[in-house]
Amino acid sequence: MSKLVVCGGNQLEGEIEVQGAKNAVLPILAATILNGGKNIIYNCPDLKDVTTTVEVLKKLGCHVRRHEKTLTVDSSQLNSDTIEESLMRQMRSSIIFLGAIIARCKRAVVSMPGGCEIGNRPIDLHLKALRELGVEIRENHGYIYCDAHEMTAANIHLDFPSVGATENVMLTACLVPGTTVITNAAREPEIEDLQSFLNRMGAKISGAGGDVIRIEGVEKLYGVEHTIIPDRIVAGTYLIAAAMTGGSIVLRNVCPRHMQSSINALRDMGCELYTERNRIAISPAKSLKALSMIRTMPYPGFPTDIQSPFMALCTKASGSSMFVETIFENRFQHVEELVRMGADIRIDGRVAVIRGVPGLSGAKVVAKELRGGAALVIAALAAEGVTEIDGVGFIDRGYEHIEKYLSSCGGNIKRKD
């Protein structure tokens, strides 16, 4: 297993081109099977989850080729409607293939998905929505069996604005005759990117970015080219890393509009940020201020995915900060590791209180999930001494070669096998 070795104390200075969004590329790659043609996807990050998604596509019979950041997917030879259990267990977002396979094959067999253990993430919303479209679903011994030969358009209300459930309905309903309406839909930018991709293929979808999405079913979709949007969580992580080390960096290939909650929080802490259409620059705070309270919420609220990196930053702030995690009940797994580095954090259920400390110290720590692992990297960059981070596989699920990007800006971070 690999580990990251970080020698703290260096200010980050330089420019970073932000990778494509993990949470956009995965459903878009799943959507390539809908048209039975050739699709060219640009700005695809080199991530563990993307590699797993490509393996799923190949097992389904697609031909996939990568050249640098471009993936070409030819789904004309799709010959399977089943995803192996070993692949489903590797990542939670593999469930997004369910809607695409159903739409293309009219049946599907998948096992229950895996992923980071950050709390209860049931797929009942996905299955309930698909049943409303007329899909017959049977669950048996950890497998989901779907028959979709008699689907009809429907009005679907989601009890919670689930990103995955919204995407699965979009993928399925775009080939179902009639008009399907999703209310209380997820509003994330990644939903907008999926709508853009599907509409390029010939779908008729409107409303993404709002809480009502309308899908008019079409008979056929066509192969297209598409560029993945920038990753707002990765961009936020690098801004936080700069603030943590007292450095100044410029991010390229970024969409500030997608990151307002993170930008506002950094400004509240005393950092200076300058935004342009696709660039963000950050200058260090004279003194980092605590955040009185942060409550994670569905977009456009404060993202649960950036909570742990911000918590790492708050260990260096003057005063006490409070985080209320409303999305996942087990998203504080990084706290024990930050405390090992000298942080002062107290947890009561879904509430964490962080009191700033004079400094952190290097230690041997373990990443237990994706975003918590990024928080440990941020803390290590500012800690005194050397930090060794195990569990790097989790970080690799969402951050493309994190050590190379941070090293390019002066961070002393290396990967060791």
mmCIF file of N, CA, C and O in Angstrom, residues 181-220:
data_model
loop_
_atom_site.group_PDB
_atom_site.id
_atom_site.type_symbol
_atom_site.label_atom_id
_atom_site.label_comp_id
_atom_site.label_asym_id
_atom_site.label_seq_id
_atom_site.Cartn_x
_atom_site.Cartn_y
_atom_site.Cartn_z
ATOM 1 N N VAL A 181 -41.582 14.343 -14.628
ATOM 2 C CA VAL A 181 -41.239 15.519 -13.843
ATOM 3 C C VAL A 181 -40.688 15.077 -12.492
ATOM 4 O O VAL A 181 -41.316 14.271 -11.784
ATOM 5 N N ILE A 182 -39.500 15.593 -12.146
ATOM 6 C CA ILE A 182 -38.897 15.332 -10.831
ATOM 7 C C ILE A 182 -39.065 16.592 -9.993
ATOM 8 O O ILE A 182 -38.618 17.673 -10.394
ATOM 9 N N THR A 183 -39.703 16.479 -8.838
ATOM 10 C CA THR A 183 -39.774 17.596 -7.895
ATOM 11 C C THR A 183 -38.900 17.293 -6.682
ATOM 12 O O THR A 183 -38.676 16.137 -6.337
ATOM 13 N N ASN A 184 -38.409 18.357 -6.067
ATOM 14 C CA ASN A 184 -37.395 18.270 -5.007
ATOM 15 C C ASN A 184 -36.137 17.576 -5.529
ATOM 16 O O ASN A 184 -35.501 16.790 -4.846
ATOM 17 N N ALA A 185 -35.803 17.907 -6.772
ATOM 18 C CA ALA A 185 -34.601 17.342 -7.399
ATOM 19 C C ALA A 185 -33.348 17.954 -6.790
ATOM 20 O O ALA A 185 -33.359 19.081 -6.272
ATOM 21 N N ALA A 186 -32.248 17.210 -6.836
ATOM 22 C CA ALA A 186 -30.948 17.752 -6.435
ATOM 23 C C ALA A 186 -30.568 18.882 -7.384
ATOM 24 O O ALA A 186 -30.891 18.842 -8.579
ATOM 25 N N ARG A 187 -29.849 19.894 -6.869
ATOM 26 C CA ARG A 187 -29.556 21.103 -7.658
ATOM 27 C C ARG A 187 -28.072 21.268 -7.958
ATOM 28 O O ARG A 187 -27.654 22.303 -8.461
ATOM 29 N N GLU A 188 -27.253 20.279 -7.646
ATOM 30 C CA GLU A 188 -25.811 20.384 -7.808
ATOM 31 C C GLU A 188 -25.393 20.701 -9.241
ATOM 32 O O GLU A 188 -26.071 20.306 -10.198
ATOM 33 N N PRO A 189 -24.243 21.380 -9.406
ATOM 34 C CA PRO A 189 -23.725 21.658 -10.757
ATOM 35 C C PRO A 189 -23.519 20.396 -11.584
ATOM 36 O O PRO A 189 -23.626 20.435 -12.819
ATOM 37 N N GLU A 190 -23.214 19.286 -10.912
ATOM 38 C CA GLU A 190 -22.999 18.035 -11.634
ATOM 39 C C GLU A 190 -24.286 17.547 -12.305
ATOM 40 O O GLU A 190 -24.244 16.857 -13.334
ATOM 41 N N ILE A 191 -25.448 17.891 -11.720
ATOM 42 C CA ILE A 191 -26.737 17.578 -12.350
ATOM 43 C C ILE A 191 -26.891 18.389 -13.637
ATOM 44 O O ILE A 191 -27.346 17.884 -14.671
ATOM 45 N N GLU A 192 -26.491 19.660 -13.578
ATOM 46 C CA GLU A 192 -26.538 20.509 -14.775
ATOM 47 C C GLU A 192 -25.629 19.957 -15.872
ATOM 48 O O GLU A 192 -25.977 19.990 -17.057
ATOM 49 N N ASP A 193 -24.457 19.451 -15.482
ATOM 50 C CA ASP A 193 -23.527 18.920 -16.475
ATOM 51 C C ASP A 193 -24.094 17.666 -17.133
ATOM 52 O O ASP A 193 -23.945 17.459 -18.337
ATOM 53 N N LEU A 194 -24.758 16.820 -16.339
ATOM 54 C CA LEU A 194 -25.386 15.628 -16.905
ATOM 55 C C LEU A 194 -26.493 16.026 -17.870
ATOM 56 O O LEU A 194 -26.622 15.441 -18.957
ATOM 57 N N GLN A 195 -27.319 17.024 -17.499
ATOM 58 C CA GLN A 195 -28.359 17.497 -18.409
ATOM 59 C C GLN A 195 -27.753 17.992 -19.717
ATOM 60 O O GLN A 195 -28.250 17.675 -20.805
ATOM 61 N N SER A 196 -26.658 18.753 -19.608
ATOM 62 C CA SER A 196 -25.997 19.267 -20.808
ATOM 63 C C SER A 196 -25.539 18.136 -21.713
ATOM 64 O O SER A 196 -25.720 18.177 -22.939
ATOM 65 N N PHE A 197 -24.950 17.090 -21.116
ATOM 66 C CA PHE A 197 -24.468 15.949 -21.905
ATOM 67 C C PHE A 197 -25.633 15.214 -22.573
ATOM 68 O O PHE A 197 -25.589 14.904 -23.777
ATOM 69 N N LEU A 198 -26.674 14.940 -21.794
ATOM 70 C CA LEU A 198 -27.810 14.200 -22.343
ATOM 71 C C LEU A 198 -28.499 14.998 -23.456
ATOM 72 O O LEU A 198 -28.894 14.432 -24.487
ATOM 73 N N ASN A 199 -28.637 16.301 -23.270
ATOM 74 C CA ASN A 199 -29.268 17.114 -24.309
ATOM 75 C C ASN A 199 -28.425 17.166 -25.573
ATOM 76 O O ASN A 199 -28.967 17.233 -26.686
ATOM 77 N N ARG A 200 -27.108 17.161 -25.416
ATOM 78 C CA ARG A 200 -26.245 17.090 -26.604
ATOM 79 C C ARG A 200 -26.514 15.808 -27.381
ATOM 80 O O ARG A 200 -26.411 15.781 -28.610
ATOM 81 N N MET A 201 -26.833 14.730 -26.657
ATOM 82 C CA MET A 201 -27.102 13.454 -27.308
ATOM 83 C C MET A 201 -28.472 13.430 -27.981
ATOM 84 O O MET A 201 -28.774 12.486 -28.712
ATOM 85 N N GLY A 202 -29.304 14.430 -27.701
ATOM 86 C CA GLY A 202 -30.640 14.458 -28.300
ATOM 87 C C GLY A 202 -31.769 14.354 -27.313
ATOM 88 O O GLY A 202 -32.948 14.348 -27.705
ATOM 89 N N ALA A 203 -31.458 14.279 -26.009
ATOM 90 C CA ALA A 203 -32.504 14.248 -24.988
ATOM 91 C C ALA A 203 -33.163 15.619 -24.884
ATOM 92 O O ALA A 203 -32.637 16.634 -25.368
ATOM 93 N N LYS A 204 -34.336 15.663 -24.247
ATOM 94 C CA LYS A 204 -35.065 16.912 -24.037
ATOM 95 C C LYS A 204 -35.324 17.069 -22.532
ATOM 96 O O LYS A 204 -36.358 16.640 -22.023
ATOM 97 N N ILE A 205 -34.356 17.665 -21.861
ATOM 98 C CA ILE A 205 -34.415 17.822 -20.403
ATOM 99 C C ILE A 205 -34.238 19.297 -20.079
ATOM 100 O O ILE A 205 -33.383 19.978 -20.656
ATOM 101 N N SER A 206 -35.013 19.792 -19.131
ATOM 102 C CA SER A 206 -34.886 21.176 -18.698
ATOM 103 C C SER A 206 -35.059 21.267 -17.182
ATOM 104 O O SER A 206 -35.654 20.387 -16.565
ATOM 105 N N GLY A 207 -34.505 22.335 -16.613
ATOM 106 C CA GLY A 207 -34.717 22.602 -15.190
ATOM 107 C C GLY A 207 -33.576 22.242 -14.279
ATOM 108 O O GLY A 207 -33.607 22.576 -13.088
ATOM 109 N N ALA A 208 -32.528 21.547 -14.773
ATOM 110 C CA ALA A 208 -31.404 21.183 -13.909
ATOM 111 C C ALA A 208 -30.783 22.439 -13.319
ATOM 112 O O ALA A 208 -30.617 23.451 -13.993
ATOM 113 N N GLY A 209 -30.445 22.374 -12.047
ATOM 114 C CA GLY A 209 -29.982 23.546 -11.315
ATOM 115 C C GLY A 209 -31.085 24.116 -10.455
ATOM 116 O O GLY A 209 -30.826 24.884 -9.521
ATOM 117 N N GLY A 210 -32.337 23.750 -10.745
ATOM 118 C CA GLY A 210 -33.484 24.095 -9.921
ATOM 119 C C GLY A 210 -34.048 22.833 -9.293
ATOM 120 O O GLY A 210 -33.536 21.730 -9.503
ATOM 121 N N ASP A 211 -35.139 22.979 -8.539
ATOM 122 C CA ASP A 211 -35.661 21.801 -7.842
ATOM 123 C C ASP A 211 -36.756 21.069 -8.616
ATOM 124 O O ASP A 211 -37.334 20.105 -8.116
ATOM 125 N N VAL A 212 -37.041 21.517 -9.851
ATOM 126 C CA VAL A 212 -37.986 20.804 -10.712
ATOM 127 C C VAL A 212 -37.323 20.544 -12.063
ATOM 128 O O VAL A 212 -36.861 21.468 -12.725
ATOM 129 N N ILE A 213 -37.256 19.282 -12.445
ATOM 130 C CA ILE A 213 -36.642 18.889 -13.717
ATOM 131 C C ILE A 213 -37.694 18.190 -14.574
ATOM 132 O O ILE A 213 -38.411 17.289 -14.092
ATOM 133 N N ARG A 214 -37.802 18.586 -15.831
ATOM 134 C CA ARG A 214 -38.743 17.991 -16.780
ATOM 135 C C ARG A 214 -37.967 17.207 -17.835
ATOM 136 O O ARG A 214 -37.000 17.714 -18.409
ATOM 137 N N ILE A 215 -38.393 15.982 -18.064
ATOM 138 C CA ILE A 215 -37.741 15.108 -19.050
ATOM 139 C C ILE A 215 -38.782 14.635 -20.053
ATOM 140 O O ILE A 215 -39.720 13.911 -19.685
ATOM 141 N N GLU A 216 -38.635 15.042 -21.302
ATOM 142 C CA GLU A 216 -39.507 14.560 -22.374
ATOM 143 C C GLU A 216 -38.802 13.394 -23.069
ATOM 144 O O GLU A 216 -37.723 13.559 -23.639
ATOM 145 N N GLY A 217 -39.405 12.244 -23.013
ATOM 146 C CA GLY A 217 -38.767 11.070 -23.584
ATOM 147 C C GLY A 217 -38.595 11.168 -25.094
ATOM 148 O O GLY A 217 -39.439 11.716 -25.794
ATOM 149 N N VAL A 218 -37.466 10.655 -25.589
ATOM 150 C CA VAL A 218 -37.194 10.624 -27.029
ATOM 151 C C VAL A 218 -36.963 9.176 -27.449
ATOM 152 O O VAL A 218 -36.758 8.294 -26.605
ATOM 153 N N GLU A 219 -36.972 8.932 -28.755
ATOM 154 C CA GLU A 219 -36.814 7.565 -29.246
ATOM 155 C C GLU A 219 -35.360 7.144 -29.352
ATOM 156 O O GLU A 219 -35.039 5.965 -29.180
ATOM 157 N N LYS A 220 -34.472 8.082 -29.655
ATOM 158 C CA LYS A 220 -33.079 7.706 -29.914
ATOM 159 C C LYS A 220 -32.138 8.804 -29.469
ATOM 160 O O LYS A 220 -32.471 9.992 -29.496
#
